[in-house]
Amino acid sequence: MKKRYIILILIFLLVEFILGYFAQTSIYKDYIRFAIVSLGFGFCFLFIKKDWIYITTQLALLFTLIADYFLVILDDYYLIGMLAFLPVQLLYSIRIFLETNNKKINIIHFCIRIFFNLIAMVLPFIILKENVDGLSVVSVVYFCNLILNAIFASINYKKYDFSFIFAIGLILFVFCDIFVGIMNLSDYFDIEKGSFVYNVIYSDINFSWVFYTPSQALLAISLIGYKLNKK
């Protein structure tokens, strides 16, 4: 049983790697990118189980799929896309709370999350001033929660077999969105030609998908520990 899961996961990761390559080079890159996310959502059903840890993970992948439909396939309705991404991080945060099993740590985690979310809601108004819009506010709040998820998943991983996969997936997610943010800076600031930001924006490589592809693959298989340790 365990050998079968490992073989299926290796095949899945290989397919995702191949799709990741064509997501950079193909003329149909947008559809291939959406296929990467769709495959991860579908593959997670392999770990189906009637508990909230599985449910929150699968729902997070579903909302990721919805968000990327707007952001990747339609390449429009960006605010709706980012609003769909908010429950992704909320669901992952619930999974982290469920996996922690330490009331004191969860209370600290909850207080920290509330504090930084309040800052995240105000920060765009301070930095962008008259250029602030709904998309920038939602994006900063979303990114704040993603960072917190990556931090607390990394702190928590030692207590659970294979949970480092979940933490690494979230860390890669953070790097992906750092590059997404860089590529969208031109919407709010003047970018000097020849600068690092300019070179990232106009590079032949989409750096965000360099990190996003393995991120979604790892998040899709992040429940493997529960399957392999099943008695």
mmCIF file of C-alpha atoms in Angstrom, residues 70-71 74-83 135:
data_model
loop_
_atom_site.group_PDB
_atom_site.id
_atom_site.type_symbol
_atom_site.label_atom_id
_atom_site.label_comp_id
_atom_site.label_asym_id
_atom_site.label_seq_id
_atom_site.Cartn_x
_atom_site.Cartn_y
_atom_site.Cartn_z
ATOM 1 C CA PHE A 70 -9.776 34.430 -13.030
ATOM 2 C CA LEU A 71 -6.087 35.328 -12.796
ATOM 3 C CA LEU A 74 -9.422 34.952 -17.920
ATOM 4 C CA ASP A 75 -6.501 37.223 -16.978
ATOM 5 C CA ASP A 76 -9.139 39.617 -15.691
ATOM 6 C CA TYR A 77 -11.324 40.298 -12.664
ATOM 7 C CA TYR A 78 -8.178 40.473 -10.535
ATOM 8 C CA LEU A 79 -10.000 41.627 -7.426
ATOM 9 C CA ILE A 80 -12.331 38.610 -7.603
ATOM 10 C CA GLY A 81 -9.310 36.368 -8.123
ATOM 11 C CA MET A 82 -7.549 37.745 -5.065
ATOM 12 C CA LEU A 83 -10.735 37.565 -3.012
ATOM 13 C CA LEU A 135 -6.922 45.043 -5.015
#
